[in-house]
PDB file of C-alpha atoms in Angstrom:
ATOM      1  CA  GLU A   1      24.466 -18.353 -18.580  1.00 85.00           C
ATOM      2  CA  ALA A   2      26.813 -15.989 -16.834  1.00 84.00           C
ATOM      3  CA  GLN A   3      25.533 -15.245 -13.379  1.00 94.00           C
ATOM      4  CA  VAL A   4      25.989 -14.667  -9.705  1.00 97.00           C
ATOM      5  CA  THR A   5      24.036 -17.208  -7.607  1.00 97.00           C
ATOM      6  CA  GLN A   6      23.146 -16.515  -4.022  1.00 97.00           C
ATOM      7  CA  ASN A   7      21.468 -18.940  -1.629  1.00 97.00           C
ATOM      8  CA  PRO A   8      19.164 -18.882   0.053  1.00 97.00           C
ATOM      9  CA  ARG A   9      16.767 -16.345  -1.381  1.00 96.00           C
ATOM     10  CA  TYR A  10      14.847 -16.054   1.936  1.00 97.00           C
ATOM     11  CA  LEU A  11      15.946 -16.799   5.465  1.00 97.00           C
ATOM     12  CA  ILE A  12      14.384 -16.263   8.861  1.00 97.00           C
ATOM     13  CA  THR A  13      16.596 -17.014  11.783  1.00 96.00           C
ATOM     14  CA  VAL A  14      16.854 -16.307  15.550  1.00 97.00           C
ATOM     15  CA  THR A  15      19.233 -14.025  17.256  1.00 97.00           C
ATOM     16  CA  GLY A  16      22.644 -15.572  17.844  1.00 97.00           C
ATOM     17  CA  LYS A  17      22.267 -18.576  15.540  1.00 97.00           C
ATOM     18  CA  LYS A  18      25.225 -18.652  13.051  1.00 97.00           C
ATOM     19  CA  LEU A  19      24.403 -18.644   9.443  1.00 97.00           C
ATOM     20  CA  THR A  20      26.105 -18.515   6.084  1.00 98.00           C
ATOM     21  CA  VAL A  21      24.840 -16.992   2.882  1.00 98.00           C
ATOM     22  CA  THR A  22      26.549 -18.415  -0.099  1.00 98.00           C
ATOM     23  CA  CYS A  23      27.564 -16.633  -3.290  1.00 98.00           C
ATOM     24  CA  SER A  24      29.038 -18.191  -6.492  1.00 98.00           C
ATOM     25  CA  GLN A  25      29.851 -16.850  -9.858  1.00 97.00           C
ATOM     26  CA  ASN A  26      30.634 -18.631 -13.059  1.00 96.00           C
ATOM     27  CA  MET A  27      32.446 -15.883 -14.909  1.00 94.00           C
ATOM     28  CA  ASN A  28      35.905 -16.242 -13.578  1.00 93.00           C
ATOM     29  CA  HIS A  29      35.758 -12.800 -12.045  1.00 92.00           C
ATOM     30  CA  GLU A  30      38.548 -11.714  -9.682  1.00 90.00           C
ATOM     31  CA  TYR A  31      36.490  -9.185  -7.751  1.00 90.00           C
ATOM     32  CA  MET A  32      33.520 -10.076  -5.576  1.00 92.00           C
ATOM     33  CA  SER A  33      31.717  -8.051  -2.927  1.00 93.00           C
ATOM     34  CA  TRP A  34      28.734  -8.089  -0.592  1.00 96.00           C
ATOM     35  CA  TYR A  35      26.117  -5.230  -0.138  1.00 95.00           C
ATOM     36  CA  ARG A  36      23.138  -4.762   2.096  1.00 96.00           C
ATOM     37  CA  GLN A  37      20.155  -2.731   1.165  1.00 95.00           C
ATOM     38  CA  ASP A  38      17.955  -1.046   3.733  1.00 94.00           C
ATOM     39  CA  PRO A  39      15.066   1.441   3.226  1.00 89.00           C
ATOM     40  CA  GLY A  40      16.264   4.928   3.174  1.00 85.00           C
ATOM     41  CA  LEU A  41      19.927   3.946   3.342  1.00 86.00           C
ATOM     42  CA  GLY A  42      20.388   2.411  -0.043  1.00 85.00           C
ATOM     43  CA  LEU A  43      23.036  -0.111  -0.953  1.00 90.00           C
ATOM     44  CA  ARG A  44      26.104  -0.270   1.326  1.00 91.00           C
ATOM     45  CA  GLN A  45      29.168  -2.372   0.836  1.00 91.00           C
ATOM     46  CA  ILE A  46      29.959  -4.886   3.555  1.00 95.00           C
ATOM     47  CA  TYR A  47      33.106  -6.665   2.413  1.00 94.00           C
ATOM     48  CA  TYR A  48      35.006  -7.157  -0.906  1.00 91.00           C
ATOM     49  CA  SER A  49      37.612  -9.433  -2.341  1.00 92.00           C
ATOM     50  CA  MET A  50      40.059  -8.544  -5.040  1.00 88.00           C
ATOM     51  CA  ASN A  51      41.072 -12.163  -5.493  1.00 88.00           C
ATOM     52  CA  VAL A  52      41.529 -15.491  -3.821  1.00 93.00           C
ATOM     53  CA  GLU A  53      42.609 -15.053  -0.151  1.00 93.00           C
ATOM     54  CA  VAL A  54      42.374 -11.283  -0.497  1.00 90.00           C
ATOM     55  CA  THR A  55      39.464  -9.665   1.387  1.00 93.00           C
ATOM     56  CA  ASP A  56      38.899  -6.219   2.893  1.00 91.00           C
ATOM     57  CA  LYS A  57      36.207  -4.290   4.801  1.00 92.00           C
ATOM     58  CA  GLY A  58      33.694  -2.153   3.061  1.00 90.00           C
ATOM     59  CA  ASP A  59      31.533   0.562   4.735  1.00 89.00           C
ATOM     60  CA  VAL A  60      29.554  -1.570   7.121  1.00 94.00           C
ATOM     61  CA  PRO A  61      31.633  -4.703   8.070  1.00 96.00           C
ATOM     62  CA  GLU A  62      30.681  -5.028  11.749  1.00 97.00           C
ATOM     63  CA  GLY A  63      29.030  -8.419  12.559  1.00 97.00           C
ATOM     64  CA  TYR A  64      30.049 -10.050   9.348  1.00 98.00           C
ATOM     65  CA  LYS A  65      32.838 -12.234   8.094  1.00 98.00           C
ATOM     66  CA  VAL A  66      33.790 -13.391   4.618  1.00 97.00           C
ATOM     67  CA  SER A  67      36.264 -15.850   3.055  1.00 96.00           C
ATOM     68  CA  ARG A  68      37.574 -16.411  -0.455  1.00 97.00           C
ATOM     69  CA  LYS A  69      39.192 -19.761  -0.704  1.00 97.00           C
ATOM     70  CA  GLU A  70      38.138 -20.293  -4.295  1.00 96.00           C
ATOM     71  CA  LYS A  71      37.849 -17.736  -7.033  1.00 95.00           C
ATOM     72  CA  ARG A  72      34.148 -18.449  -7.697  1.00 97.00           C
ATOM     73  CA  ASN A  73      32.807 -18.514  -4.122  1.00 98.00           C
ATOM     74  CA  PHE A  74      32.469 -15.755  -1.633  1.00 98.00           C
ATOM     75  CA  PRO A  75      30.292 -16.679   1.374  1.00 98.00           C
ATOM     76  CA  LEU A  76      29.030 -14.188   3.855  1.00 98.00           C
ATOM     77  CA  ILE A  77      29.067 -15.421   7.417  1.00 98.00           C
ATOM     78  CA  LEU A  78      27.061 -14.019  10.312  1.00 98.00           C
ATOM     79  CA  GLU A  79      28.562 -15.500  13.515  1.00 95.00           C
ATOM     80  CA  SER A  80      25.947 -14.159  15.871  1.00 97.00           C
ATOM     81  CA  PRO A  81      23.080 -12.495  13.913  1.00 97.00           C
ATOM     82  CA  SER A  82      21.208  -9.609  15.548  1.00 97.00           C
ATOM     83  CA  PRO A  83      17.912  -8.029  14.490  1.00 97.00           C
ATOM     84  CA  ASN A  84      19.702  -4.954  12.993  1.00 97.00           C
ATOM     85  CA  GLN A  85      21.136  -7.353  10.392  1.00 98.00           C
ATOM     86  CA  THR A  86      17.681  -7.895   9.023  1.00 98.00           C
ATOM     87  CA  SER A  87      18.171  -6.708   5.509  1.00 97.00           C
ATOM     88  CA  LEU A  88      18.257  -7.526   1.740  1.00 97.00           C
ATOM     89  CA  TYR A  89      21.761  -8.764   0.795  1.00 98.00           C
ATOM     90  CA  PHE A  90      23.341  -8.815  -2.621  1.00 97.00           C
ATOM     91  CA  CYS A  91      26.547 -10.380  -3.861  1.00 97.00           C
ATOM     92  CA  ALA A  92      28.313  -8.841  -6.852  1.00 94.00           C
ATOM     93  CA  SER A  93      31.211  -9.703  -9.078  1.00 93.00           C
ATOM     94  CA  SER A  94      33.394  -7.984 -11.707  1.00 89.00           C
ATOM     95  CA  PRO A  95      36.411  -8.822 -13.789  1.00 84.00           C
ATOM     96  CA  PHE A  96      39.724  -7.183 -13.305  1.00 70.00           C
ATOM     97  CA  GLY A  97      38.910  -5.660 -10.051  1.00 60.00           C
ATOM     98  CA  GLY A  98      36.017  -3.684 -11.542  1.00 58.00           C
ATOM     99  CA  ARG A  99      38.244  -1.624 -13.814  1.00 62.00           C
ATOM    100  CA  GLY A 100      36.099  -0.361 -16.689  1.00 66.00           C
ATOM    101  CA  TYR A 101      33.509  -2.996 -16.249  1.00 76.00           C
ATOM    102  CA  GLY A 102      30.072  -3.201 -14.692  1.00 85.00           C
ATOM    103  CA  TYR A 103      29.348  -5.404 -11.775  1.00 90.00           C
ATOM    104  CA  THR A 104      27.055  -8.436 -12.015  1.00 93.00           C
ATOM    105  CA  PHE A 105      24.744  -8.732  -8.991  1.00 95.00           C
ATOM    106  CA  GLY A 106      23.019 -11.788  -7.647  1.00 97.00           C
ATOM    107  CA  SER A 107      19.192 -11.965  -7.136  1.00 96.00           C
ATOM    108  CA  GLY A 108      19.462 -11.133  -3.451  1.00 97.00           C
ATOM    109  CA  THR A 109      18.888 -12.817  -0.072  1.00 98.00           C
ATOM    110  CA  ARG A 110      16.166 -11.458   2.169  1.00 97.00           C
ATOM    111  CA  LEU A 111      17.334 -12.079   5.801  1.00 98.00           C
ATOM    112  CA  THR A 112      15.082 -11.697   8.808  1.00 98.00           C
ATOM    113  CA  VAL A 113      16.588 -12.023  12.311  1.00 98.00           C
ATOM    114  CA  VAL A 114      14.028 -12.337  15.074  1.00 97.00           C
TER     115      VAL A 114
ATOM    116  CA  ASP B   1      33.711  10.051  -5.797  1.00 63.00           C
ATOM    117  CA  ALA B   2      31.601  12.916  -7.220  1.00 64.00           C
ATOM    118  CA  LYS B   3      28.115  13.389  -6.024  1.00 87.00           C
ATOM    119  CA  THR B   4      25.195  12.947  -8.486  1.00 93.00           C
ATOM    120  CA  THR B   5      21.734  14.553  -8.590  1.00 95.00           C
ATOM    121  CA  GLN B   6      18.789  12.799 -10.217  1.00 96.00           C
ATOM    122  CA  PRO B   7      15.051  13.563 -10.297  1.00 97.00           C
ATOM    123  CA  PRO B   8      13.262  11.293  -7.897  1.00 95.00           C
ATOM    124  CA  SER B   9      10.741  10.091 -10.406  1.00 97.00           C
ATOM    125  CA  MET B  10       9.755  10.236 -14.028  1.00 97.00           C
ATOM    126  CA  ASP B  11       7.043   8.866 -16.232  1.00 97.00           C
ATOM    127  CA  CYS B  12       7.342   7.713 -19.849  1.00 97.00           C
ATOM    128  CA  ALA B  13       4.815   6.241 -22.275  1.00 97.00           C
ATOM    129  CA  GLU B  14       5.482   2.762 -23.518  1.00 97.00           C
ATOM    130  CA  GLY B  15       7.273   2.768 -26.845  1.00 97.00           C
ATOM    131  CA  ARG B  16       8.594   6.194 -26.453  1.00 97.00           C
ATOM    132  CA  ALA B  17      12.202   7.068 -25.623  1.00 97.00           C
ATOM    133  CA  ALA B  18      12.965   7.503 -21.883  1.00 98.00           C
ATOM    134  CA  ASN B  19      15.541  10.219 -21.180  1.00 98.00           C
ATOM    135  CA  LEU B  20      16.969  10.065 -17.680  1.00 98.00           C
ATOM    136  CA  PRO B  21      19.112  13.091 -16.586  1.00 98.00           C
ATOM    137  CA  CYS B  22      21.967  13.130 -14.078  1.00 97.00           C
ATOM    138  CA  ASN B  23      23.936  16.072 -12.841  1.00 96.00           C
ATOM    139  CA  HIS B  24      27.517  15.502 -11.672  1.00 94.00           C
ATOM    140  CA  SER B  25      28.920  19.055 -11.674  1.00 94.00           C
ATOM    141  CA  THR B  26      31.873  18.168  -9.420  1.00 91.00           C
ATOM    142  CA  ILE B  27      33.077  15.242 -11.590  1.00 91.00           C
ATOM    143  CA  SER B  28      36.889  14.983 -12.025  1.00 87.00           C
ATOM    144  CA  GLY B  29      38.844  14.124 -15.098  1.00 85.00           C
ATOM    145  CA  ASN B  30      39.422  10.467 -14.290  1.00 83.00           C
ATOM    146  CA  GLU B  31      35.879   9.638 -13.104  1.00 86.00           C
ATOM    147  CA  TYR B  32      33.638   7.512 -15.161  1.00 89.00           C
ATOM    148  CA  VAL B  33      29.754   7.757 -15.345  1.00 93.00           C
ATOM    149  CA  TYR B  34      27.960   4.468 -14.679  1.00 93.00           C
ATOM    150  CA  TRP B  35      24.310   3.641 -14.906  1.00 95.00           C
ATOM    151  CA  TYR B  36      22.542   0.811 -13.133  1.00 95.00           C
ATOM    152  CA  ARG B  37      18.947  -0.025 -12.605  1.00 97.00           C
ATOM    153  CA  GLN B  38      17.080  -2.077  -9.972  1.00 96.00           C
ATOM    154  CA  ILE B  39      13.726  -3.673 -10.697  1.00 95.00           C
ATOM    155  CA  HIS B  40      11.820  -4.005  -7.495  1.00 88.00           C
ATOM    156  CA  SER B  41      14.035  -5.701  -5.019  1.00 85.00           C
ATOM    157  CA  GLN B  42      16.017  -7.657  -7.629  1.00 93.00           C
ATOM    158  CA  GLY B  43      19.731  -7.288  -7.835  1.00 95.00           C
ATOM    159  CA  PRO B  44      20.962  -4.041  -9.465  1.00 95.00           C
ATOM    160  CA  GLN B  45      21.643  -4.456 -13.262  1.00 95.00           C
ATOM    161  CA  TYR B  46      24.570  -2.767 -15.022  1.00 93.00           C
ATOM    162  CA  ILE B  47      23.409  -0.725 -18.013  1.00 96.00           C
ATOM    163  CA  ILE B  48      26.241   1.276 -19.419  1.00 95.00           C
ATOM    164  CA  HIS B  49      29.264   3.442 -18.531  1.00 92.00           C
ATOM    165  CA  GLY B  50      31.403   6.104 -20.193  1.00 92.00           C
ATOM    166  CA  LEU B  51      34.198   8.623 -19.595  1.00 91.00           C
ATOM    167  CA  LYS B  52      33.716  11.411 -22.150  1.00 90.00           C
ATOM    168  CA  ASN B  53      32.425  10.074 -25.399  1.00 86.00           C
ATOM    169  CA  ASN B  54      28.817   9.044 -25.936  1.00 93.00           C
ATOM    170  CA  GLU B  55      28.281   5.317 -25.679  1.00 95.00           C
ATOM    171  CA  THR B  56      25.673   2.914 -26.948  1.00 96.00           C
ATOM    172  CA  ASN B  57      24.950  -0.698 -26.325  1.00 95.00           C
ATOM    173  CA  GLU B  58      22.042  -3.121 -26.772  1.00 94.00           C
ATOM    174  CA  MET B  59      20.240  -1.640 -23.746  1.00 94.00           C
ATOM    175  CA  ALA B  60      20.659   2.097 -23.900  1.00 97.00           C
ATOM    176  CA  SER B  61      22.672   5.112 -24.979  1.00 98.00           C
ATOM    177  CA  LEU B  62      24.679   7.393 -22.732  1.00 98.00           C
ATOM    178  CA  ILE B  63      25.147  11.048 -23.677  1.00 97.00           C
ATOM    179  CA  ILE B  64      27.757  12.997 -21.650  1.00 96.00           C
ATOM    180  CA  THR B  65      27.924  16.691 -22.183  1.00 96.00           C
ATOM    181  CA  GLU B  66      31.187  18.219 -23.355  1.00 94.00           C
ATOM    182  CA  ASP B  67      32.005  19.725 -19.943  1.00 95.00           C
ATOM    183  CA  ARG B  68      31.155  16.367 -18.379  1.00 95.00           C
ATOM    184  CA  LYS B  69      28.977  18.035 -15.730  1.00 95.00           C
ATOM    185  CA  SER B  70      25.806  16.112 -16.724  1.00 96.00           C
ATOM    186  CA  SER B  71      24.714  13.131 -18.674  1.00 97.00           C
ATOM    187  CA  THR B  72      21.552  11.563 -20.009  1.00 98.00           C
ATOM    188  CA  LEU B  73      20.672   7.838 -20.174  1.00 98.00           C
ATOM    189  CA  ILE B  74      18.398   7.074 -23.142  1.00 98.00           C
ATOM    190  CA  LEU B  75      16.279   3.990 -23.375  1.00 98.00           C
ATOM    191  CA  PRO B  76      15.156   4.252 -27.063  1.00 96.00           C
ATOM    192  CA  HIS B  77      11.833   2.360 -26.923  1.00 94.00           C
ATOM    193  CA  ALA B  78      10.793   1.868 -23.367  1.00 96.00           C
ATOM    194  CA  THR B  79       8.690  -1.106 -22.377  1.00 97.00           C
ATOM    195  CA  LEU B  80       6.751  -1.821 -19.202  1.00 97.00           C
ATOM    196  CA  ARG B  81       9.703  -4.071 -18.102  1.00 95.00           C
ATOM    197  CA  ASP B  82      11.878  -0.977 -17.992  1.00 97.00           C
ATOM    198  CA  THR B  83       9.945   0.316 -14.974  1.00 97.00           C
ATOM    199  CA  ALA B  84      12.776   0.442 -12.278  1.00 97.00           C
ATOM    200  CA  VAL B  85      14.949   2.686 -10.181  1.00 96.00           C
ATOM    201  CA  TYR B  86      17.823   4.014 -12.259  1.00 97.00           C
ATOM    202  CA  TYR B  87      21.084   4.984 -10.524  1.00 95.00           C
ATOM    203  CA  CYS B  88      23.673   7.266 -12.010  1.00 95.00           C
ATOM    204  CA  ILE B  89      27.056   6.668 -10.296  1.00 91.00           C
ATOM    205  CA  VAL B  90      30.302   8.560 -10.811  1.00 88.00           C
ATOM    206  CA  ARG B  91      33.477   6.860  -9.701  1.00 81.00           C
ATOM    207  CA  VAL B  92      37.189   6.480 -10.324  1.00 73.00           C
ATOM    208  CA  GLU B  93      38.409   3.166 -11.538  1.00 64.00           C
ATOM    209  CA  ARG B  94      40.579   2.262  -8.639  1.00 58.00           C
ATOM    210  CA  GLY B  95      40.639  -1.358  -9.291  1.00 53.00           C
ATOM    211  CA  GLY B  96      37.325  -1.971  -7.750  1.00 51.00           C
ATOM    212  CA  ALA B  97      38.444  -1.565  -4.153  1.00 57.00           C
ATOM    213  CA  ASP B  98      35.915   1.210  -3.641  1.00 63.00           C
ATOM    214  CA  GLY B  99      32.333  -0.055  -3.667  1.00 70.00           C
ATOM    215  CA  LEU B 100      29.604   1.456  -5.693  1.00 79.00           C
ATOM    216  CA  THR B 101      27.828   4.286  -3.952  1.00 81.00           C
ATOM    217  CA  PHE B 102      24.189   4.099  -4.832  1.00 85.00           C
ATOM    218  CA  GLY B 103      22.174   7.340  -4.236  1.00 86.00           C
ATOM    219  CA  LYS B 104      18.382   7.472  -4.295  1.00 88.00           C
ATOM    220  CA  GLY B 105      18.129   7.152  -8.111  1.00 94.00           C
ATOM    221  CA  THR B 106      15.173   8.040 -10.432  1.00 96.00           C
ATOM    222  CA  HIS B 107      12.070   5.844 -10.230  1.00 96.00           C
ATOM    223  CA  LEU B 108      11.135   5.497 -13.942  1.00 98.00           C
ATOM    224  CA  ILE B 109       7.546   4.407 -14.491  1.00 98.00           C
ATOM    225  CA  ILE B 110       6.627   3.267 -17.961  1.00 97.00           C
ATOM    226  CA  GLN B 111       2.943   3.894 -18.579  1.00 96.00           C
ATOM    227  CA  PRO B 112       0.920   1.646 -20.976  1.00 95.00           C
TER     228      PRO B 112
END
């Protein structure tokens, strides 16, 4: 089944403890991105990647890092999480840089930083 | 990207067609209309998109007015599982570098 898989689904962590949220897609898509969703603010793009080793900032990149060493994986790294990064996170992928195609989203990761 | 306006909520009876409107009066010639939906805290789901012609797939139909200033998403036989927030997004296909801009959408509630 074609899908975007995120792990973990739920995570509670403490301020400052580095964490990684994994994202993997099995559709051979070039384009991958990360979003966060907060009440009243909607979905906002954090980082995106057009292909392997090509990443760029979205609208809210502060406090996050990403890497794209393989086409299928696009992990989101929080080096020193803070409570304002408590949010619902979604990974998405699309073929051909999103041209003319919809995006496939993962099921989400609910992160709580205390 | 052009701004969109959608009603905040709508009700529809199960089995009937759900017609969700979207206004995008400032749309430019190279902007597509996309529809996504999000079922409570799940990942958004792509439904359909179009440029100027009407489009239909296994999930829905998209009707775009001739002047392209508005569109309607039609779910032909709504079921309870179609209860979700529906987002109308207008964007240029710039190779995906620009992220999707989700507004507040329309909360569609299917009544039994």
